[in-house]
PDB file of C-alpha atoms in Angstrom:
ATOM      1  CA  UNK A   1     136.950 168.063 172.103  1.00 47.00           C
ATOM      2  CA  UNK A   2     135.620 165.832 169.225  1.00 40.00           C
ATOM      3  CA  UNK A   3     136.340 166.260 165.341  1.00 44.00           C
ATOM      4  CA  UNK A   4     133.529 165.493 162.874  1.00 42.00           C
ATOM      5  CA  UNK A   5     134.766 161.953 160.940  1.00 42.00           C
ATOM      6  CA  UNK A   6     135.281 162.181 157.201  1.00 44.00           C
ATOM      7  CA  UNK A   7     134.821 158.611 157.138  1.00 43.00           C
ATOM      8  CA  UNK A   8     131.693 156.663 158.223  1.00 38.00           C
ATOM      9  CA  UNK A   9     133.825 153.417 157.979  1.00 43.00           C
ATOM     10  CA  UNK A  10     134.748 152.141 161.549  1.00 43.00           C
ATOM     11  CA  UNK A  11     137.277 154.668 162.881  1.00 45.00           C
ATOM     12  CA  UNK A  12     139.833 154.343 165.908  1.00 51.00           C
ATOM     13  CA  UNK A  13     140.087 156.377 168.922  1.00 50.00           C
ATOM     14  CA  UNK A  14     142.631 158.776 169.372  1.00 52.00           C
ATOM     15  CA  UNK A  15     143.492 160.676 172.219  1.00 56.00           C
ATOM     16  CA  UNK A  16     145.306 163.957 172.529  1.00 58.00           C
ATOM     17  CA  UNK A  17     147.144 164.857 175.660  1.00 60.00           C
ATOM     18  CA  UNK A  18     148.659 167.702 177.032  1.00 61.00           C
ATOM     19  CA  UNK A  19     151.962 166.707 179.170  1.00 61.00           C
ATOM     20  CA  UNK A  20     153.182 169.838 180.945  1.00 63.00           C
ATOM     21  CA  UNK A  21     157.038 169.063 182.127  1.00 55.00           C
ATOM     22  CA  UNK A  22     158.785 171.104 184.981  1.00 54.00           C
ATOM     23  CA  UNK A  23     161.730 170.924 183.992  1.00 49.00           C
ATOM     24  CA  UNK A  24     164.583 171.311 186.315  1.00 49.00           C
ATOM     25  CA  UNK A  25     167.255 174.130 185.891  1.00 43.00           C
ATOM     26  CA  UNK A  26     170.321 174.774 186.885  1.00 48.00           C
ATOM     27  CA  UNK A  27     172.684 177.635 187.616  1.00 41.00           C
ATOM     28  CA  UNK A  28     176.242 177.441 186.127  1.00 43.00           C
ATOM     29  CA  UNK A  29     179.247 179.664 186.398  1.00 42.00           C
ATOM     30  CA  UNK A  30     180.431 178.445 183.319  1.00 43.00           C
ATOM     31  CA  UNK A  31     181.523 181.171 180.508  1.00 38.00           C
ATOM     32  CA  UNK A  32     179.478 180.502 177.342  1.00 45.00           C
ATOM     33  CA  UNK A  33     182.588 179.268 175.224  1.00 50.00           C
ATOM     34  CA  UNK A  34     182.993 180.107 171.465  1.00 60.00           C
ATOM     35  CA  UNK A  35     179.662 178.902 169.846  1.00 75.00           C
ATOM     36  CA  UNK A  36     177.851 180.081 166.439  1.00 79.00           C
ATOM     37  CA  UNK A  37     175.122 182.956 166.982  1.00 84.00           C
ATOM     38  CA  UNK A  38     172.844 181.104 166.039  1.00 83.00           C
ATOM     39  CA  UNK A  39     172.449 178.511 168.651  1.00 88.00           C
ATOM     40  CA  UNK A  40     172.849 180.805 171.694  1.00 91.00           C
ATOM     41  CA  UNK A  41     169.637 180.229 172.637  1.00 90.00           C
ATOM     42  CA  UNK A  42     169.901 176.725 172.678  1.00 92.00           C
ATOM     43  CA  UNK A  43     173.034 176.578 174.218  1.00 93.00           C
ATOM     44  CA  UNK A  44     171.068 178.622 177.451  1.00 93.00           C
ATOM     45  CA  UNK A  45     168.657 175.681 177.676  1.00 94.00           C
ATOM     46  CA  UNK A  46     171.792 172.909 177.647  1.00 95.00           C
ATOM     47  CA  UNK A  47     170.631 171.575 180.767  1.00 96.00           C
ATOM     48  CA  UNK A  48     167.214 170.788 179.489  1.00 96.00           C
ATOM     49  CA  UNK A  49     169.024 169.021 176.533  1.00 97.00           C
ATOM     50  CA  UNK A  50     171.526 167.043 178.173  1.00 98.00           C
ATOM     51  CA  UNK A  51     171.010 167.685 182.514  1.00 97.00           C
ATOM     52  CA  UNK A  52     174.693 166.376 182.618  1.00 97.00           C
ATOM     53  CA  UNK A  53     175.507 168.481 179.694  1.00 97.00           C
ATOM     54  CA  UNK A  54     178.711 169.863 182.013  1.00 96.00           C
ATOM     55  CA  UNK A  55     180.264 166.288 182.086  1.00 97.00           C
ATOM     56  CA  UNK A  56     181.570 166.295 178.616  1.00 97.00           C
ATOM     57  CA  UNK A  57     178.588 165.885 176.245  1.00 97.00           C
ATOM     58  CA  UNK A  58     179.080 166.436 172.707  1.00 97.00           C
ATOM     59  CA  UNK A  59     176.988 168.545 170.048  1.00 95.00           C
ATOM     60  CA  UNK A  60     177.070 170.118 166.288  1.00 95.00           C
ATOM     61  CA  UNK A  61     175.669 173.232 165.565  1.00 93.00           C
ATOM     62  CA  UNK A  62     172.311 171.060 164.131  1.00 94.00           C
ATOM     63  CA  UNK A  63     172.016 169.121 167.427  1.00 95.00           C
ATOM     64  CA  UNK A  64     171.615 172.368 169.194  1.00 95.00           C
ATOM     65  CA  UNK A  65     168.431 172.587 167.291  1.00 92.00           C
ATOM     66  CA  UNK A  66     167.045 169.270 166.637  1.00 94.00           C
ATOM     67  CA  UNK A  67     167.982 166.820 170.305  1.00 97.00           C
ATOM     68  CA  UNK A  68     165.264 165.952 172.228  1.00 98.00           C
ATOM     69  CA  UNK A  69     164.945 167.796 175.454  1.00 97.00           C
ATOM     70  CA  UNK A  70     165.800 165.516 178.059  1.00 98.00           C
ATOM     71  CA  UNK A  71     162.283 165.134 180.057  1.00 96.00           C
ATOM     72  CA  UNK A  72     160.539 164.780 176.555  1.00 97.00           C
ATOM     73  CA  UNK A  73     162.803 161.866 175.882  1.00 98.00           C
ATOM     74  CA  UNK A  74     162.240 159.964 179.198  1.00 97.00           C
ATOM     75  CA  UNK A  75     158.591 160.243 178.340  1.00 95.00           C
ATOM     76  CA  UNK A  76     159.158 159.130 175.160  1.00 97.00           C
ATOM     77  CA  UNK A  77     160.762 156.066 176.803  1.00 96.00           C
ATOM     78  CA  UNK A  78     158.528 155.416 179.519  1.00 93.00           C
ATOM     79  CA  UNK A  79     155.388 155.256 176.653  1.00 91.00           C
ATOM     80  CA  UNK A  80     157.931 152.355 174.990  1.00 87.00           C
ATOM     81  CA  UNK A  81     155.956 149.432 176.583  1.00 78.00           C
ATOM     82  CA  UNK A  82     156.180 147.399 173.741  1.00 68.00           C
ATOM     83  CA  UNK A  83     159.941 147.965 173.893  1.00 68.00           C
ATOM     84  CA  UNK A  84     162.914 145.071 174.144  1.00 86.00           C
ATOM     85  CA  UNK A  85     164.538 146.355 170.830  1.00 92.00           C
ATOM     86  CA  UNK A  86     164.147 149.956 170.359  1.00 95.00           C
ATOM     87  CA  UNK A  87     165.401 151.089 166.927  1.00 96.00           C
ATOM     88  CA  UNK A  88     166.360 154.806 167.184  1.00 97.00           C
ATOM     89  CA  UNK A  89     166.101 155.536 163.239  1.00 97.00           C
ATOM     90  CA  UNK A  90     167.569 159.259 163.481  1.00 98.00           C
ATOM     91  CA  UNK A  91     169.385 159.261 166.536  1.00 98.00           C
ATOM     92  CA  UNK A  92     171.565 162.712 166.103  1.00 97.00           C
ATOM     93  CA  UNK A  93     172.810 163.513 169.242  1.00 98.00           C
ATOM     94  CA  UNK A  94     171.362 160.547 170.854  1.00 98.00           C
ATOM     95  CA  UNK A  95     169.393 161.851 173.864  1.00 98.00           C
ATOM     96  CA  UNK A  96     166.721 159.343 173.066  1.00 98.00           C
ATOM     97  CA  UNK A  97     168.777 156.489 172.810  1.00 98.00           C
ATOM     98  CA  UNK A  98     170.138 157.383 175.985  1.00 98.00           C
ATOM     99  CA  UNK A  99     166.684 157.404 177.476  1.00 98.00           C
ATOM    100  CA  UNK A 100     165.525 153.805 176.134  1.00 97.00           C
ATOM    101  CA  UNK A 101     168.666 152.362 177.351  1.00 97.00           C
ATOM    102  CA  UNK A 102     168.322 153.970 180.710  1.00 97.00           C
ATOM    103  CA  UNK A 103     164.958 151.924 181.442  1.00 95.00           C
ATOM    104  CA  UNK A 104     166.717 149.254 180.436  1.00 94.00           C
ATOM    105  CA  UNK A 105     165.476 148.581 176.358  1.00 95.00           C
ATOM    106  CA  UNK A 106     168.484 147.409 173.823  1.00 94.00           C
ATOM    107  CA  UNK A 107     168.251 150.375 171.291  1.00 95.00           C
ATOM    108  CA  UNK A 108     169.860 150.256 168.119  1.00 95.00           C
ATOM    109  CA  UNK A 109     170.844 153.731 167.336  1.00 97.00           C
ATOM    110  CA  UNK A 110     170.866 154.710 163.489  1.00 97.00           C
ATOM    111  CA  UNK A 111     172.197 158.003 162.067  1.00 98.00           C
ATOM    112  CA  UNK A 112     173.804 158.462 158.671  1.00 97.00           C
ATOM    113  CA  UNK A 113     176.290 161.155 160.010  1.00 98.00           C
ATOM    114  CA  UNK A 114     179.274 159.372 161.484  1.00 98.00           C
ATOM    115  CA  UNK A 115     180.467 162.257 163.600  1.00 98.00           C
ATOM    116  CA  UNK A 116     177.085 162.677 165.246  1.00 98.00           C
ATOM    117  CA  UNK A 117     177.331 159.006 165.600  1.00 98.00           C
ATOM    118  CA  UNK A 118     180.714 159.484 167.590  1.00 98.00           C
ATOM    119  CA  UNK A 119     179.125 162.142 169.441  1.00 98.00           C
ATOM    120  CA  UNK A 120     176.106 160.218 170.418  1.00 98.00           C
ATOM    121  CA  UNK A 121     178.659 157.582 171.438  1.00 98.00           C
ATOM    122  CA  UNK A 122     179.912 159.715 174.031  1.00 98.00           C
ATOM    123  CA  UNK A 123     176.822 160.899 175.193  1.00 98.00           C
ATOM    124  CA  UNK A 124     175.601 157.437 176.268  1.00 98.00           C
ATOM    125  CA  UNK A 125     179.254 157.050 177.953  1.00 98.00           C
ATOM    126  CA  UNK A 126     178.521 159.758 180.046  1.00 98.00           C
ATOM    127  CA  UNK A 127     175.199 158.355 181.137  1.00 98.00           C
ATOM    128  CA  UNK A 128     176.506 154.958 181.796  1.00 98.00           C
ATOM    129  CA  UNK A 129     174.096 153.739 178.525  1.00 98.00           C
ATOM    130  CA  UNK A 130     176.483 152.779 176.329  1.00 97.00           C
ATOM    131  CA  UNK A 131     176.643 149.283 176.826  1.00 96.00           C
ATOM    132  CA  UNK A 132     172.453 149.167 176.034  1.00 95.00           C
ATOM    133  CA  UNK A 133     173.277 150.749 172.334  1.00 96.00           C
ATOM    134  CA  UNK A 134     174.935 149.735 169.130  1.00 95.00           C
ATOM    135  CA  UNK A 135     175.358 152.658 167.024  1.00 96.00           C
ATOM    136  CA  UNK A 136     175.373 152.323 163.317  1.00 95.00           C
ATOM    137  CA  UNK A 137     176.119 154.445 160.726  1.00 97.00           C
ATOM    138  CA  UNK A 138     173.773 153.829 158.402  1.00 96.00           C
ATOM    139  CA  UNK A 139     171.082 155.533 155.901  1.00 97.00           C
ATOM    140  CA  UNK A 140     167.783 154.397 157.676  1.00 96.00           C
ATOM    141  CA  UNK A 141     166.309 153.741 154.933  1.00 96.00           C
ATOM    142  CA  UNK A 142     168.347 151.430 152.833  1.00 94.00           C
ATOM    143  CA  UNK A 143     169.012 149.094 156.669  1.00 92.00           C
ATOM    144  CA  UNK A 144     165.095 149.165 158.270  1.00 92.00           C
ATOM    145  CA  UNK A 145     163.903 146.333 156.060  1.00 84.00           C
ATOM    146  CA  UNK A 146     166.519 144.073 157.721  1.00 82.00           C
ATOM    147  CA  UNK A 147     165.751 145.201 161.041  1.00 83.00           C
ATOM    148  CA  UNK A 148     161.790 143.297 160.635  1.00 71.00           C
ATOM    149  CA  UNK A 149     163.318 139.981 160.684  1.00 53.00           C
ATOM    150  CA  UNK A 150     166.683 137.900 161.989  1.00 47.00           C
ATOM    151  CA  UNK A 151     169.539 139.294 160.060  1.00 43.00           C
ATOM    152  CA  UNK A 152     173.077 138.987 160.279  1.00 44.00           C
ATOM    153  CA  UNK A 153     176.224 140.538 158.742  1.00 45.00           C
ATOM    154  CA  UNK A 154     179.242 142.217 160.113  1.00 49.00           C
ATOM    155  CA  UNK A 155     178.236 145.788 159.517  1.00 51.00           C
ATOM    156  CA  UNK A 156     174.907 144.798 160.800  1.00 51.00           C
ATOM    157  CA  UNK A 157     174.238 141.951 163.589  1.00 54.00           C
ATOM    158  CA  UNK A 158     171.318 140.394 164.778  1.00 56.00           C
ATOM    159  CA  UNK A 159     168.555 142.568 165.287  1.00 62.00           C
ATOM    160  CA  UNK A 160     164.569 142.150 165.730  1.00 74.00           C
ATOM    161  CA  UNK A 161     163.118 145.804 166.218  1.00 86.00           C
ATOM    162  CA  UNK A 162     159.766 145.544 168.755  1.00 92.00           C
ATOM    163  CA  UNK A 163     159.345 149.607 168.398  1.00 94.00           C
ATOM    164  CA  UNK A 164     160.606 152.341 165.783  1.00 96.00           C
ATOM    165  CA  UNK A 165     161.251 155.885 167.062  1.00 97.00           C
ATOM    166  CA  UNK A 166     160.979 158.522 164.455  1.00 98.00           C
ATOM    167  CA  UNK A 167     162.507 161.908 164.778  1.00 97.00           C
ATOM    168  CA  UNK A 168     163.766 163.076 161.809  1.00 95.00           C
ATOM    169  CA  UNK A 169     164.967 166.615 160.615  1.00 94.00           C
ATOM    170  CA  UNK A 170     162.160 169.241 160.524  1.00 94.00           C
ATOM    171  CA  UNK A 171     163.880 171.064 158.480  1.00 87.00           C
ATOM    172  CA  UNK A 172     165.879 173.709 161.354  1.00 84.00           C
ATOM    173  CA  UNK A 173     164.515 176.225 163.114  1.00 85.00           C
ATOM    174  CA  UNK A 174     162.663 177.756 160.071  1.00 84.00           C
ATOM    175  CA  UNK A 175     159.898 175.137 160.706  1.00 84.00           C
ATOM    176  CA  UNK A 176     158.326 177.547 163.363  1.00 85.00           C
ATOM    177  CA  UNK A 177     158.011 179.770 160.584  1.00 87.00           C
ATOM    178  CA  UNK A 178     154.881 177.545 158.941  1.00 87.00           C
ATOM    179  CA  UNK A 179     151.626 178.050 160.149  1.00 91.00           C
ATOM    180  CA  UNK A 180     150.469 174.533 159.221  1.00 94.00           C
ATOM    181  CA  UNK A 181     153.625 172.172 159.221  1.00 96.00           C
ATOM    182  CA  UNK A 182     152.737 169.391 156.842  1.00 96.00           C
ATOM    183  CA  UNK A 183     154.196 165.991 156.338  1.00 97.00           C
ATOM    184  CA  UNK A 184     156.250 166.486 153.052  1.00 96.00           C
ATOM    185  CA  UNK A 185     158.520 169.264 154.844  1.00 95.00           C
ATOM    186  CA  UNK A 186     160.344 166.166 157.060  1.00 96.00           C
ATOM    187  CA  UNK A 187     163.272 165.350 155.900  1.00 94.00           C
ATOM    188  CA  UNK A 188     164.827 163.477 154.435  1.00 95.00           C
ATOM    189  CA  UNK A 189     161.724 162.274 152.696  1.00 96.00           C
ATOM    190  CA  UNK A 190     157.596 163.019 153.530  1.00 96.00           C
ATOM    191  CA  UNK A 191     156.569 161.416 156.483  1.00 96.00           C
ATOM    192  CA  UNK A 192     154.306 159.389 154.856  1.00 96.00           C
ATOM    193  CA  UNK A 193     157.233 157.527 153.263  1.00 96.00           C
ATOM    194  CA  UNK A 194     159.272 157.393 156.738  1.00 97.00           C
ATOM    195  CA  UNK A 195     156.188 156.318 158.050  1.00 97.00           C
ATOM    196  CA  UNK A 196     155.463 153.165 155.902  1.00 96.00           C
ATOM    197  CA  UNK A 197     159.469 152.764 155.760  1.00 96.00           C
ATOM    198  CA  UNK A 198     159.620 151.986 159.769  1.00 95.00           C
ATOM    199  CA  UNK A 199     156.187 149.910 159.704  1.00 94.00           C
ATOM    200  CA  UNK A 200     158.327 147.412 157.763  1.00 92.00           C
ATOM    201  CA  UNK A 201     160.337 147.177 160.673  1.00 92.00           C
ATOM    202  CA  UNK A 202     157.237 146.952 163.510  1.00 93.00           C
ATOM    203  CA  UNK A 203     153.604 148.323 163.685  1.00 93.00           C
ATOM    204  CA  UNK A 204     154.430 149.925 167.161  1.00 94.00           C
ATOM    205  CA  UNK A 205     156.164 153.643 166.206  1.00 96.00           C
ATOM    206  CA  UNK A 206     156.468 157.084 168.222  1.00 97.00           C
ATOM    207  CA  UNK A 207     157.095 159.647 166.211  1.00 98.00           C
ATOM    208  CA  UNK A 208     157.998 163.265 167.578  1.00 98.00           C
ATOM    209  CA  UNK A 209     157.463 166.042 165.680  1.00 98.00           C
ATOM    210  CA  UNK A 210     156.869 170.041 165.811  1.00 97.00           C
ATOM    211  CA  UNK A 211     154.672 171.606 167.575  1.00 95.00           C
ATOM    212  CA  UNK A 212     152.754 173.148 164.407  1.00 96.00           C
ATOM    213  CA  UNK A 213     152.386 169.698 162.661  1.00 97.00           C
ATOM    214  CA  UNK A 214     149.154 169.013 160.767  1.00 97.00           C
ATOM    215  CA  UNK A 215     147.767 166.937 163.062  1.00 96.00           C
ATOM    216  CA  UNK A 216     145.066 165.755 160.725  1.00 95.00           C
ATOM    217  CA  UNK A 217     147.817 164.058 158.687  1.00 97.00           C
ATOM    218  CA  UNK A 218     149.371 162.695 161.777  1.00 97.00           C
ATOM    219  CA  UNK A 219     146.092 160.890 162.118  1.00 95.00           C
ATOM    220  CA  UNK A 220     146.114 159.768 158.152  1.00 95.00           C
ATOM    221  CA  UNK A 221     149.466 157.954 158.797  1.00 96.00           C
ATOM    222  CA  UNK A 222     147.244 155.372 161.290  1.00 94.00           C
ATOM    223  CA  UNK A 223     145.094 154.887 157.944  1.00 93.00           C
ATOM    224  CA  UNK A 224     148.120 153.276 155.645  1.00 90.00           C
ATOM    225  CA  UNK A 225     147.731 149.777 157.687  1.00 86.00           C
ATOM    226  CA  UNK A 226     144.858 147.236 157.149  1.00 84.00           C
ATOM    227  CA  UNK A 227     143.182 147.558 160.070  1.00 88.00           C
ATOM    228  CA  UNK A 228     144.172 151.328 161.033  1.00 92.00           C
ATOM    229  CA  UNK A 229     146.487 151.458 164.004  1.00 94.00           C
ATOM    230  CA  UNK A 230     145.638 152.998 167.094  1.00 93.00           C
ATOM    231  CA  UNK A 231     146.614 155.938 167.664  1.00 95.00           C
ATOM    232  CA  UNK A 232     147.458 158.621 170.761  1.00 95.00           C
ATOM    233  CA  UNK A 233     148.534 162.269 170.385  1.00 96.00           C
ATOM    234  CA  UNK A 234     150.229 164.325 172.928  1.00 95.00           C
ATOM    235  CA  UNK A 235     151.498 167.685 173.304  1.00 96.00           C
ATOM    236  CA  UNK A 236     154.357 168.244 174.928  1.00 96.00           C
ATOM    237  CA  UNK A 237     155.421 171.417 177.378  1.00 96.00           C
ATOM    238  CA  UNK A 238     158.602 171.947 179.069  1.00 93.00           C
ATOM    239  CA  UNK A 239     158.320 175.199 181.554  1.00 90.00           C
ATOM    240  CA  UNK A 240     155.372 175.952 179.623  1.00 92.00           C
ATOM    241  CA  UNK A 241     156.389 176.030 176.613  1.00 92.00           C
ATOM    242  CA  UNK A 242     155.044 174.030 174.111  1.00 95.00           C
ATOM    243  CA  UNK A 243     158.091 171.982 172.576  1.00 95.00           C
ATOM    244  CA  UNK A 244     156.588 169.522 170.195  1.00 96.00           C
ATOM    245  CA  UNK A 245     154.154 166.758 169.249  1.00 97.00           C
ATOM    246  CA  UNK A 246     154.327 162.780 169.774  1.00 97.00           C
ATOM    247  CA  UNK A 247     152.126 160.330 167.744  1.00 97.00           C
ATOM    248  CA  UNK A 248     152.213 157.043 169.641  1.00 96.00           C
ATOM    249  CA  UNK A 249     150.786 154.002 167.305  1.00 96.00           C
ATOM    250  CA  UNK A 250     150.061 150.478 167.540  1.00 94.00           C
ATOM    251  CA  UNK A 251     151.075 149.107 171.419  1.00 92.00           C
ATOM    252  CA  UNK A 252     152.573 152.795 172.163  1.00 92.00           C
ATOM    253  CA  UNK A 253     149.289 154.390 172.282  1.00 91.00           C
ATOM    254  CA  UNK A 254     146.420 154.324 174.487  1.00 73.00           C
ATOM    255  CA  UNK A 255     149.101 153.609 177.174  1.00 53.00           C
ATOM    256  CA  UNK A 256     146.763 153.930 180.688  1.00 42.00           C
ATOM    257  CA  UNK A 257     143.723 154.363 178.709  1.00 40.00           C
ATOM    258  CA  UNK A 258     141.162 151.524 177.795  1.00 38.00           C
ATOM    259  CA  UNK A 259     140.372 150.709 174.492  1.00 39.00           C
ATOM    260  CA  UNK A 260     136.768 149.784 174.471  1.00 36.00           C
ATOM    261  CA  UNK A 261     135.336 152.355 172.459  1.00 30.00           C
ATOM    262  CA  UNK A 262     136.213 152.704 168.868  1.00 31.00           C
ATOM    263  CA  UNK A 263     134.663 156.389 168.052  1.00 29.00           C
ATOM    264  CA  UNK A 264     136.578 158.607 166.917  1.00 34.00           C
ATOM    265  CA  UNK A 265     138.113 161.179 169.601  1.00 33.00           C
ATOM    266  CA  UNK A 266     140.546 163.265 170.252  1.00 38.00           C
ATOM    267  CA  UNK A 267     140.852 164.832 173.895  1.00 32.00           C
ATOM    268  CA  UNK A 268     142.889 166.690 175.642  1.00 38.00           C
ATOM    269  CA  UNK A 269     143.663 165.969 179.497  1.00 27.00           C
TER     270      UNK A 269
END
C-alpha cells in the first residue's frame, strides 16, 4: 500500500509491518486478590504482562494499564541492533528494561516515580536482569542531555546512550476513546518535544505508542533531523488483538530489509 508524498524533495522509505504474537497463556488457581475495578481486565491478562507475574512482580494501578506486554517488549529488544546502552526513558514497571537486559544490552532505566522505580527494581530481580540495569529516578527530561556524551556525577555515572526507547504515558485507558490519537495527547509533553528531547541523546529511537496514533505524524517526527531518519512502522498483535504501534528510526529500522530504494512506502507484510 503506497501513500501519495506531500513532498517532492527526496523522501525515505518506510515500511509498515504487521507482527501477529501468539502469546502464551496460562491457567492459574490463584484467587484474584483485592485490586481496583478498574484494572480487572488487566489483571486477567497478567501473564501476558509479566509471564512470571506469580513470582512476586510488582505493579500500581497505572502499570496495569500502561507496561508493555511481555512478547511486544522482547520484540522491541530484539529490533535494538544498534543497542550496547539502551536508555529506557519511561521505564514504569520496567518490562522493557527487563527485555534489553535479557539479550544482554546495559539499559539505563529512567522513571520520575520512585516507587515504580522500586517496583521495576524488583521486577528485573525476578528475571535475573538486575545486574544489566541502573535505575534512576530522574525527570527524563532535565538528565537526557547528559546521557549524549561521557558524564559523571554521583546521582548520575558514566553513561553513553547508543538507542533511546520511548514509551511514555498515553494518557490511560481513555486514549482508545480518540479516533485519531495525535502527538500532543503524550504525556508528559507532545511527542514532538520527547522526540527531539531523546535525539539529543542518539539518532537511533523506538518509540511505542497506541494503536490509534496518527501515523502520518509518526512519519513527520523522521523529518525534524537533517537528513530525515529512516524510518519503519509496525503494528503489533498479541492473540489478535491489535495492542499498539512501534516507530523504529535511524539503525532500528529497516532491520532485515535493504535500503536501496529511497521512495516513499509504507507496506504492510
Amino acid at each position: 500500500m503506497t501513500r501519495a508524498s506531500r513532498r517532492s524533495k527526496k523522501r525515505r522509505k518506510i515500511i509498515k509491518r504487521k507482527v501477529n504474537i501468539r502469546g502464551k497463556w496460562k491457567a492459574s488457581k490463584e484467587s484474584q486478590a483485592i485490586i481496583s475495578p478498574k484494572v480487572v481486565k488487566y489483571w486477567r491478562q497478567r501473564y501476558s504482562l509479566f509471564s512470571r507475574y506469580d513470582e512476586g512482580i510488582k505493579m500500581d494501578e497505572e502499570g496495569w494499564f500502561s507496561v508493555t506486554p511481555e512478547e511486544i517488549a522482547v520484540r522491541h529488544a530484539q529490533r535494538c541492533v544498534a543497542g550496547g546502552v539502551v536508555v529506557d526513558c519511561f521505564a514504569g514497571m520496567g518490562g522493557n528494561s527487563i527485555q534489553f537486559a535479557a539479550l544482554g544490552y546495559h539499559v539505563v532505566a529512567i522513571d520520575i516515580d520512585p516507587q515504580k522505580v522500586e517496583m521495576a527494581s524488583n521486577n528485573a530481580k525476578i528475571y535475573g536482569v538486575d545486574n544489566y540495569i541502573d535505575f534512576i529516578v530522574a525527570d527524563f527530561l532535565q538528565v537526557a542531555p547528559s546521557l549524549k556524551k561521557q558524564f559523571w556525577s554521583p546521582q548520575m555515572p558514566v553513561y553513553k546512550g547508543n538507542v533511546a526507547f520511548l514509551s511514555p504515558p498515553w494518557g490511560g485507558p481513555s486514549y482508545k476513546m480518540a479516533d485519531n490519537f495525535t502527538l500532543d495527547l503524550l504525556k508528559p509533553v507532545d511527542g514532538y518535544t520527547l522526540f527531539q528531547v531523546a535525539q539529543t541523546i542518539t539518532p537511533n529511537i523506538i518509540m511505542f505508542l497506541p494503536r490509534n496514533v496518527d501515523v502520518c505524524q509518526v512519519e513527520e517526527l523522521s523529518w525534524l533531523s537533517s537528513p530525515p531518519l529512516n524510518v519503519e512502522i509496525e503494528e503489533n498483535y498479541v492473540q489478535g488483538y491489535l495492542k499498539g504501534m512501534t516507530a523504529y528510526f535511524g539503525n532500528t529500522a529497516y532491520w532485515g530489509v535493504t535500503e536501496e530504494t529511497t521512495s516513499h512506502n509504507i507496506h504492510e507484510v
